Coordinates of N, CA and C in Angstrom, one line a residue:
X1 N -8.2 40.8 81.0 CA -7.0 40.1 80.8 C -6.0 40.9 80.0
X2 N -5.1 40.8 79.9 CA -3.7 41.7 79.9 C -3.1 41.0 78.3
X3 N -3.5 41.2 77.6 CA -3.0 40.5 75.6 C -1.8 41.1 75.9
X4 N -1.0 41.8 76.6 CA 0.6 42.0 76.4 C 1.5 41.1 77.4
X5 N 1.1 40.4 78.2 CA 1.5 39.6 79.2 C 1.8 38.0 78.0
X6 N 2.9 37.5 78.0 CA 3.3 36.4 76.9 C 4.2 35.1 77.8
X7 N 4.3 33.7 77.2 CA 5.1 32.5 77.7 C 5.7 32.6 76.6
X8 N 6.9 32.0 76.5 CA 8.0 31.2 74.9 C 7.2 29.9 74.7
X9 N 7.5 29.7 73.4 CA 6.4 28.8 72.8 C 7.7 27.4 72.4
X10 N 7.6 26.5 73.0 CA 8.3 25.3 72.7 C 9.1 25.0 71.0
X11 N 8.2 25.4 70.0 CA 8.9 25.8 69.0 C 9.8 27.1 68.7
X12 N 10.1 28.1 69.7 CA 10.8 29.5 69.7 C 10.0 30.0 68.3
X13 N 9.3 29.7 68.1 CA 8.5 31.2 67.6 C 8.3 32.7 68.7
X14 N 7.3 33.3 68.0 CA 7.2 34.6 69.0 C 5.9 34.0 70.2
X15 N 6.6 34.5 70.8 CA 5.8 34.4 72.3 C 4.1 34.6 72.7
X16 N 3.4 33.5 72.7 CA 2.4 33.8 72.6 C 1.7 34.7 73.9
X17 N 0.3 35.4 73.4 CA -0.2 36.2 74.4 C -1.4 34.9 75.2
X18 N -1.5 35.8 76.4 CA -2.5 34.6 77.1 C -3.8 34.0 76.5
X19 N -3.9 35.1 76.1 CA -5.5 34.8 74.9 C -5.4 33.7 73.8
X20 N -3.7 34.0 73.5 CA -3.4 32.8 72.3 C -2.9 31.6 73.1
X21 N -3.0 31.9 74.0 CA -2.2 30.4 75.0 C -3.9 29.9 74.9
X22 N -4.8 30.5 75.4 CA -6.0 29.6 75.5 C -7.1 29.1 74.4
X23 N -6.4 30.0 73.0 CA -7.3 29.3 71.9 C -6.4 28.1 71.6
X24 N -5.1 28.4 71.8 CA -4.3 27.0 71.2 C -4.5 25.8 72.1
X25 N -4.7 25.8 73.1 CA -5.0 24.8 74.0 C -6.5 24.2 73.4
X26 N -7.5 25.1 73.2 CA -8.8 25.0 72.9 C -8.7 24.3 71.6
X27 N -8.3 24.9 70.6 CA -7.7 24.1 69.1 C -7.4 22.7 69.2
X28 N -6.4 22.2 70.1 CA -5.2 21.5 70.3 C -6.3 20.4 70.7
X29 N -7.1 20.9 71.5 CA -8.5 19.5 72.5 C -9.2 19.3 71.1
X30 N -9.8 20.1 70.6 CA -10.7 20.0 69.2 C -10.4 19.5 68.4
X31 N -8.7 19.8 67.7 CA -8.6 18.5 66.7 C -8.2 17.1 66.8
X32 N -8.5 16.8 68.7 CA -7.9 15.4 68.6 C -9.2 15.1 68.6
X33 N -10.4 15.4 69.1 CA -11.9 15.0 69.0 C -12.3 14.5 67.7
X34 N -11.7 15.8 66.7 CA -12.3 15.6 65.7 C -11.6 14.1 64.9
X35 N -10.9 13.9 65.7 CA -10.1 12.4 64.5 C -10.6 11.5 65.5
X36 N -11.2 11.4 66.4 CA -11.9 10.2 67.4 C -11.7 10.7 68.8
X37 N -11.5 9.7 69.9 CA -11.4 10.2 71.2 C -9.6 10.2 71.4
X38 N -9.6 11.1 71.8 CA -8.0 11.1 71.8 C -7.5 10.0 73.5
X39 N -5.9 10.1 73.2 CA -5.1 9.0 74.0 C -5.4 8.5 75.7
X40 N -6.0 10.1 75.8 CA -6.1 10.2 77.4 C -7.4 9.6 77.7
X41 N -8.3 9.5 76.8 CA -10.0 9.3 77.1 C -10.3 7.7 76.6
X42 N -10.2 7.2 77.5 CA -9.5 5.1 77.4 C -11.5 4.4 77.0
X43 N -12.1 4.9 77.6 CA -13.3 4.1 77.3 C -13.3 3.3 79.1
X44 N -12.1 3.2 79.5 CA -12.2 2.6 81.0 C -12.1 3.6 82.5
X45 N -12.3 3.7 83.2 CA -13.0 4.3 84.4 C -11.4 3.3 85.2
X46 N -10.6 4.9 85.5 CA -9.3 4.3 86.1 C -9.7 3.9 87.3
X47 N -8.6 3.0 88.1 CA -8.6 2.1 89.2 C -8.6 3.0 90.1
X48 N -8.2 4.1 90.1 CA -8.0 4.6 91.3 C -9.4 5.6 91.5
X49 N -9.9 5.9 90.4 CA -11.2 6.3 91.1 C -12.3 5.1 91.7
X50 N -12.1 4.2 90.5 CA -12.8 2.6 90.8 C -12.6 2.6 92.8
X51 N -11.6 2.9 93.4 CA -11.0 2.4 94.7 C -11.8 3.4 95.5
X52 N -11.7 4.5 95.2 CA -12.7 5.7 96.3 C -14.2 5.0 96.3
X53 N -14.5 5.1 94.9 CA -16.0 4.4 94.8 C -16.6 3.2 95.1
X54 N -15.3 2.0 94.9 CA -16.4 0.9 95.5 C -15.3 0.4 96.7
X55 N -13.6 0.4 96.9 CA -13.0 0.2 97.7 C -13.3 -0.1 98.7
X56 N -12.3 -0.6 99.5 CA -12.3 -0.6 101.2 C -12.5 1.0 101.7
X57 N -13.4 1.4 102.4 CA -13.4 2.8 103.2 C -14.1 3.8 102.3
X58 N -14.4 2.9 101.4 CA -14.8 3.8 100.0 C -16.1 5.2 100.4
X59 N -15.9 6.6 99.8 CA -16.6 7.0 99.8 C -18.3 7.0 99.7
X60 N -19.0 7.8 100.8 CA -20.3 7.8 100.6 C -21.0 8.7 99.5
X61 N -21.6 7.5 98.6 CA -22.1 9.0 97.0 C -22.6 9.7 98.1
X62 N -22.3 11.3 97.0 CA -22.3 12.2 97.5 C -22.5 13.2 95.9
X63 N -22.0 14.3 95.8 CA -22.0 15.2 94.8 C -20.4 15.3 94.3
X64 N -20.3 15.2 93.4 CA -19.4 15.1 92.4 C -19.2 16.0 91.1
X65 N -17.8 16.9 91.2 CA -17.6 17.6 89.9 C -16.8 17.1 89.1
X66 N -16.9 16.5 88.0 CA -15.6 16.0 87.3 C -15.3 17.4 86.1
X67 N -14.0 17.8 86.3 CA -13.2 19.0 85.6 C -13.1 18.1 83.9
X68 N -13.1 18.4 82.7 CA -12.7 18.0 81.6 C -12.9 16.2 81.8
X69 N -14.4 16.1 81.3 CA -15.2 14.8 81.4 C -15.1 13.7 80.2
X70 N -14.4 14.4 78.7 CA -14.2 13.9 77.9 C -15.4 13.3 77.2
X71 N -15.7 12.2 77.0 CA -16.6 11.2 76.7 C -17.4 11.1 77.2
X72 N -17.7 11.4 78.7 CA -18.3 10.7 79.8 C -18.0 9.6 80.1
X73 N -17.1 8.1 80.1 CA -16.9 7.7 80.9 C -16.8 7.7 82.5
X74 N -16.3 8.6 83.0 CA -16.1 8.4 84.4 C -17.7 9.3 85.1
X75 N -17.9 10.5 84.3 CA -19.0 10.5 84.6 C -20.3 9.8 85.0
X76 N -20.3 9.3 83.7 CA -21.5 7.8 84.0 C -21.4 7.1 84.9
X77 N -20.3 6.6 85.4 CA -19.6 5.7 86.1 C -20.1 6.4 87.7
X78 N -19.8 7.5 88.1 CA -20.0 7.8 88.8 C -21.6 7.8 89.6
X79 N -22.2 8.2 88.6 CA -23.8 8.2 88.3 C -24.3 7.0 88.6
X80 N -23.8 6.2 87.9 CA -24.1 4.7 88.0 C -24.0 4.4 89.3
X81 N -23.3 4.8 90.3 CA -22.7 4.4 91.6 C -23.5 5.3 92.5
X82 N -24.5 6.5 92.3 CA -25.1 6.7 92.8 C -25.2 8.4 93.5
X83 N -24.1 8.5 92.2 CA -23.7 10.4 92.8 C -24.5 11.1 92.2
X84 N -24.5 12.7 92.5 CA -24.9 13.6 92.1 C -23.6 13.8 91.3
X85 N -23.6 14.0 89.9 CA -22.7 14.4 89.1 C -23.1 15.5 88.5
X86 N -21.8 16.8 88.1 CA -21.8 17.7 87.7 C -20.5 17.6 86.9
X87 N -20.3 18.0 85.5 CA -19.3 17.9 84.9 C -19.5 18.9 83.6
X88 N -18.0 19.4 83.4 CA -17.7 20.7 82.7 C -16.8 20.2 81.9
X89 N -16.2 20.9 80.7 CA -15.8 20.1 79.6 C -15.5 21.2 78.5
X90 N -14.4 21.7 77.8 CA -14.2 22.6 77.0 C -14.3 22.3 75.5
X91 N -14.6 20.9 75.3 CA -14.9 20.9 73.9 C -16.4 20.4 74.0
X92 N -16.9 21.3 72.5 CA -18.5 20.6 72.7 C -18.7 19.2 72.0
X93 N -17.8 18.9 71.0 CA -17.9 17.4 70.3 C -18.2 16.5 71.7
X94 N -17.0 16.4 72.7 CA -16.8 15.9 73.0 C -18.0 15.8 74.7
X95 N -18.5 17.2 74.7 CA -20.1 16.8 75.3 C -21.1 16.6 74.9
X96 N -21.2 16.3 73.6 CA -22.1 16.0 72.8 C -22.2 14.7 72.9
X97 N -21.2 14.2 72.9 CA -20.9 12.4 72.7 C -21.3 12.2 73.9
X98 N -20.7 12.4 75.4 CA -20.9 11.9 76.3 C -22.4 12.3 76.8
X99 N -23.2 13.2 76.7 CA -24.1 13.2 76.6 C -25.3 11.9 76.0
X100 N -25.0 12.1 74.9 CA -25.1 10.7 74.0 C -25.1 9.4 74.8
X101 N -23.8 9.0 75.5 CA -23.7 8.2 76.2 C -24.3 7.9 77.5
X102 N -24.5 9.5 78.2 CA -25.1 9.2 79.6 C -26.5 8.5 79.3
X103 N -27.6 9.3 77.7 CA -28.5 8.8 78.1 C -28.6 7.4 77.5
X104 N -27.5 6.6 76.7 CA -28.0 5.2 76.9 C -27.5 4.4 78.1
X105 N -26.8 5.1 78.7 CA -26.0 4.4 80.0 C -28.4 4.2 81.1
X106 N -28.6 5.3 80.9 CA -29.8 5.6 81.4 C -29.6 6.5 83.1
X107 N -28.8 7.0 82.8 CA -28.0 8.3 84.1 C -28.2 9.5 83.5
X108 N -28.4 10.4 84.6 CA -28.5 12.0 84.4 C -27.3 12.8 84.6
X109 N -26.4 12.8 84.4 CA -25.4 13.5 85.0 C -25.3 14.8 84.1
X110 N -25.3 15.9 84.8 CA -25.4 17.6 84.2 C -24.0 17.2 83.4
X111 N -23.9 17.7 82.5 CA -22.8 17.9 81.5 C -22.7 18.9 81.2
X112 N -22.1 19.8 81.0 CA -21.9 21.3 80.9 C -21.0 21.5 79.8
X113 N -20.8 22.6 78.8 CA -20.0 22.9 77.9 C -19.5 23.9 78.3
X114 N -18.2 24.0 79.1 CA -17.3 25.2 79.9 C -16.3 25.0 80.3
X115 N -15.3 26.1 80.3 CA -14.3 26.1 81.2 C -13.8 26.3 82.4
X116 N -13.0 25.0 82.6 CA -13.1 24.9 84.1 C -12.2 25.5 85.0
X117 N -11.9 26.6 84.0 CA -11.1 27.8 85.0 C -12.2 29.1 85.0
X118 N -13.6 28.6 84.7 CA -14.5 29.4 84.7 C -15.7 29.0 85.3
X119 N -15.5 28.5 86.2 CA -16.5 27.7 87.3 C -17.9 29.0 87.4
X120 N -18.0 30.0 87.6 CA -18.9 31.3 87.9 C -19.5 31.7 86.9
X121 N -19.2 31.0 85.9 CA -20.0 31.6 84.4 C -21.0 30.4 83.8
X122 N -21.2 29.0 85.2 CA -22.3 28.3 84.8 C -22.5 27.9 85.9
X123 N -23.9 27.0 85.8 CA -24.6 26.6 86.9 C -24.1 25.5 87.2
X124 N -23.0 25.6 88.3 CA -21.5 24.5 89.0 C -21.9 24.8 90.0
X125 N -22.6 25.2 91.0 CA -22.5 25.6 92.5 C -22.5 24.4 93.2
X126 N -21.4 24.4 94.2 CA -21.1 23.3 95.3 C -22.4 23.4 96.6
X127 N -22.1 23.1 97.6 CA -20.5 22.2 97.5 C -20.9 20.9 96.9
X128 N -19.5 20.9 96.9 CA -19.0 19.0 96.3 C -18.3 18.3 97.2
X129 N -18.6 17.2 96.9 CA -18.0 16.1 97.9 C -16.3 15.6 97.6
X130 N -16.6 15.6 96.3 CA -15.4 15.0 95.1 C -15.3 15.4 94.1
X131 N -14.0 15.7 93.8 CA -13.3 16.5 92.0 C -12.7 15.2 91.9
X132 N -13.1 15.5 90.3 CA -12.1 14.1 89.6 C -11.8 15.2 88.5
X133 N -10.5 15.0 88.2 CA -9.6 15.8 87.1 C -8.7 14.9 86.0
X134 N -8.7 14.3 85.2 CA -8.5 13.1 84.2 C -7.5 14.1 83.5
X135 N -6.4 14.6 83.7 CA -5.3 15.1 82.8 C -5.8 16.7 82.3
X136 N -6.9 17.5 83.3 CA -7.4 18.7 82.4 C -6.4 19.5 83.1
X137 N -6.2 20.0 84.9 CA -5.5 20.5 84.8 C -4.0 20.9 84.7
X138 N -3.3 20.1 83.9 CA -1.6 19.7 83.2 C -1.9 20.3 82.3
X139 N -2.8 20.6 81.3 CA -2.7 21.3 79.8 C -3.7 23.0 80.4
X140 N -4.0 23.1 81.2 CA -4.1 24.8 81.1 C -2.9 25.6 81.1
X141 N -3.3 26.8 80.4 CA -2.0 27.9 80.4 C -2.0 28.2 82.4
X142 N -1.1 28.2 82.5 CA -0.4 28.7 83.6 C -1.2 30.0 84.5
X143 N -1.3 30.7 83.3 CA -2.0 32.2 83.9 C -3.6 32.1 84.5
X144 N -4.4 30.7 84.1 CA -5.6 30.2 84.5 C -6.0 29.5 85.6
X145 N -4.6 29.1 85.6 CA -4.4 27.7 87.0 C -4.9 28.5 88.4
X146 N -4.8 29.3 88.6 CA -4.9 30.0 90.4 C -6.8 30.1 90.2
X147 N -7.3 30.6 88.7 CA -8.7 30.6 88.9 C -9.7 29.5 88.8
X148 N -8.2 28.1 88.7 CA -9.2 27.0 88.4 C -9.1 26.6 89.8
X149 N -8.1 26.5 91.1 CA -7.9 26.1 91.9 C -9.2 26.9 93.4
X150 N -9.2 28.3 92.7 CA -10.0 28.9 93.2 C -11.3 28.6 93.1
X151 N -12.0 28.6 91.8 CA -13.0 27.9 91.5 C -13.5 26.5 92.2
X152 N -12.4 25.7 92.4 CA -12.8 24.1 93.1 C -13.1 24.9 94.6
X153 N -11.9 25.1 95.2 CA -12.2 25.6 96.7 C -13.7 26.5 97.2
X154 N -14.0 27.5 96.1 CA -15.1 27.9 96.5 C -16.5 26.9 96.7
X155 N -16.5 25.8 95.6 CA -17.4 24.7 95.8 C -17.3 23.2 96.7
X156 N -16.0 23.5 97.2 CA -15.7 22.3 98.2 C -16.3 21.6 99.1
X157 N -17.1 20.9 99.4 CA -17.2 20.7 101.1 C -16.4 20.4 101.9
X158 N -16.9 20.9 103.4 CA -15.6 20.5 104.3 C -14.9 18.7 104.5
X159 N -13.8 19.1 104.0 CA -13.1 17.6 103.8 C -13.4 16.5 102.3
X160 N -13.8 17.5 101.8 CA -13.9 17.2 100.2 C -12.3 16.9 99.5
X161 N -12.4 16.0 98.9 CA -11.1 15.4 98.1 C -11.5 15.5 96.8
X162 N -10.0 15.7 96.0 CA -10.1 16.2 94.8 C -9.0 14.7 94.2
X163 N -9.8 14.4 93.4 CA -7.9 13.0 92.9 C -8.0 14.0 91.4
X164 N -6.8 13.7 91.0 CA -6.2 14.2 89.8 C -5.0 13.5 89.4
X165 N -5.1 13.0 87.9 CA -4.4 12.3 87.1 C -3.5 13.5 86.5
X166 N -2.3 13.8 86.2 CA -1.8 14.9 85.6 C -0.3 14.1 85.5
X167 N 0.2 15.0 84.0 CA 1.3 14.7 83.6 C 2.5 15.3 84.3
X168 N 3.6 15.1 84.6 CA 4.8 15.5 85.0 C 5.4 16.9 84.0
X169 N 6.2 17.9 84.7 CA 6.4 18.6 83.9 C 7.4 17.8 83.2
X170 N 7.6 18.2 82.2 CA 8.8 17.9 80.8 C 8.1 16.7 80.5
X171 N 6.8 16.4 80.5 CA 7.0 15.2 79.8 C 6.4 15.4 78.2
X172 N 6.3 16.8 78.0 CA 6.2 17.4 76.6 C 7.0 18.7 76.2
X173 N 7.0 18.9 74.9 CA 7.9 19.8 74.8 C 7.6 20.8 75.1
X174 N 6.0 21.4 75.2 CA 5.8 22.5 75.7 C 5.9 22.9 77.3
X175 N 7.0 23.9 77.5 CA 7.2 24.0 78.8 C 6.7 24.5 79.3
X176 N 4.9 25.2 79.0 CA 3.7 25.2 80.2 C 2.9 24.0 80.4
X177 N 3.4 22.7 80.2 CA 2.3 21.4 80.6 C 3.0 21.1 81.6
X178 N 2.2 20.0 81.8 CA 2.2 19.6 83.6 C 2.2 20.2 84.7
X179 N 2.1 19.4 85.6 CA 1.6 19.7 87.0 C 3.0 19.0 87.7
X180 N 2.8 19.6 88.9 CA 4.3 19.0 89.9 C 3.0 18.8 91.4
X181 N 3.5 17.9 92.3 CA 2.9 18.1 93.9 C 3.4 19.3 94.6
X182 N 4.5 19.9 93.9 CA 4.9 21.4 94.4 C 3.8 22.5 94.1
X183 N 3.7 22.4 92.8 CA 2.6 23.5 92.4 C 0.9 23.4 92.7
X184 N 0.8 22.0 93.6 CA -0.6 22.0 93.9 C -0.7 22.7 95.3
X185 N 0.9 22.5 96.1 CA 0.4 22.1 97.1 C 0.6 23.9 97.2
X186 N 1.2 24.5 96.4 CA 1.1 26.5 96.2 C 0.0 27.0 96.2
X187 N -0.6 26.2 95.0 CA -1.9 26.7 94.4 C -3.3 26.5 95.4
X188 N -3.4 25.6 95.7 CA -4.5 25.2 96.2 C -4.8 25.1 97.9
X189 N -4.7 26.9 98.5 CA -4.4 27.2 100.0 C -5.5 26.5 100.5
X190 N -5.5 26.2 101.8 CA -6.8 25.2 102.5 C -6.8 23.5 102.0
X191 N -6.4 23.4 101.9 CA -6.1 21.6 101.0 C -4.9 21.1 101.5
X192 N -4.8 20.1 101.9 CA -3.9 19.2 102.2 C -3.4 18.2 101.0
X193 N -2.8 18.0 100.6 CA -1.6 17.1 99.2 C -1.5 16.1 100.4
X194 N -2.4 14.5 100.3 CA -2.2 13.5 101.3 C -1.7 12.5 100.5
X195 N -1.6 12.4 99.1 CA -1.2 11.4 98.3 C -0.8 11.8 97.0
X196 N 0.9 11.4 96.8 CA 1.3 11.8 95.5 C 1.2 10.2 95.2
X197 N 1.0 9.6 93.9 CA 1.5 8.3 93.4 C 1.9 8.2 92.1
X198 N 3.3 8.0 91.6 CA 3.5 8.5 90.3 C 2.9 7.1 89.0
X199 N 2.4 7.5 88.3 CA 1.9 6.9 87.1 C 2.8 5.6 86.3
X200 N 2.3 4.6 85.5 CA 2.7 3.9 85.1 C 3.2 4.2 83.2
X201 N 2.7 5.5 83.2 CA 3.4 5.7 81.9 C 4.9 5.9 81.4
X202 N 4.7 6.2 79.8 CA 6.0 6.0 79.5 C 6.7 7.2 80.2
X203 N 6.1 8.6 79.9 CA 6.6 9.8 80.4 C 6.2 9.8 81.8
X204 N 6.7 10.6 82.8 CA 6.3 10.9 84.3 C 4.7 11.5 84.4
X205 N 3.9 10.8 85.0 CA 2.5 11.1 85.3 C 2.2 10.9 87.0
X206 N 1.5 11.6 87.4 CA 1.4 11.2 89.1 C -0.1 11.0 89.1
X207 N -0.1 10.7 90.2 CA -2.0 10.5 90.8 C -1.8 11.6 92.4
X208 N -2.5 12.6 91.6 CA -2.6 13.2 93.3 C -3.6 13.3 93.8
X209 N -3.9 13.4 95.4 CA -4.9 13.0 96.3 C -4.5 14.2 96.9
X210 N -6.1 15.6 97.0 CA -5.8 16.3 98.6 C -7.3 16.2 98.8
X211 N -7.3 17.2 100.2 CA -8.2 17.1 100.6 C -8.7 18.4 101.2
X212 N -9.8 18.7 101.4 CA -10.3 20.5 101.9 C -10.2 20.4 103.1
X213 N -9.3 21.2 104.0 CA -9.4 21.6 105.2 C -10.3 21.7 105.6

């Protein structure tokens, strides 16, 4: 990686390097852990995965990666429902806990302490049936995004769907967060973008739905 390659930093300080784009991000996950579960990690298992899994048309379990698993909530959840679950997670407090939780839930679900723009540096091998993404890819630096999109596609199965919860750009001051359905549908060649649905928050959040060629 290239330490002279830099973004502007929402407070106009000096422009951070990629390296510092990803310990700040790394910091930024750790100290909301450290004060409890932070805003995004509800304790509830959103409706819209609820709808793939037990829904009308609902998916057959199958294998499942969830990207930044938090607590385990949705993990377990899944498990409970009868998937192969695989999930990656960049803070370890916070695979510690869910860990914790899978085993009184009484579920196995692989829990991994990694980044999930580093799919190849642990034992993730697909294919997968289903990605679930709960707000992880909106907070990666920019310069990681093509190797996290990469990373999913190489483990996809044919006609594998990915949902993802992600914030709208501007809905923080730092102008590398969020995600747009423009930059998925760039990033992520072979996939179809079948469902944008925008969120019920205060700031702009969408629900997006593709799917692997």
């Amino acid at each position: 990686m290239d330490e002279a390659r830099t973004s502007p930093r929402p407070d106009g300080g000096r422009p951070r390097t990629e390296i510092e784009q990803e310990r700040a991000q790394r910091d930024y996950l750790e100290d909301f852990y450290r004060e409890g579960p932070p805003p995004w990690d509800t304790g509830v298992t959103p409706p819209e995965l609820v709808a793939l899994v037990e829904g009308d048309g609902a998916l057959p379990a199958g294998r499942a990666l969830e990207l930044g698993f938090g607590t385990g909530t949705n993990a377990v959840y899944l498990a409970r429902h009868g998937w192969d679950v695989v999930g990656v997670d960049l803070v370890e407090r916070a695979v510690e806990t869910a860990r914790v939780k899978a085993a009184e839930a009484g579920v196995t679900p692989r829990l991994l302490h990694a980044d999930a723009t580093r799919l190849d540096e642990v034992d993730a091998s697909g294919p997968f049936d289903l990605f679930f993404d709960l707000s992880c890819l909106c907070g990666i630096p920019p310069h990681r995004r093509d190797a996290y999109a990469a990373g999913l596609t190489r483990r996809a199965a044919p006609g594998a769907l990915l949902l993802m919860f992600g914030y709208g750009p501007g809905a923080f001051d730092d102008p590398t967060a969020g995600v747009s359905a423009e930059e998925l549908s760039t990033r992520f060649s072979g996939w179809e973008l079948i469902d944008t649905t925008p969120g019920t928050n205060p700031v702009p959040t969408f629900w997006f739905t593709l799917r692997r060629d």
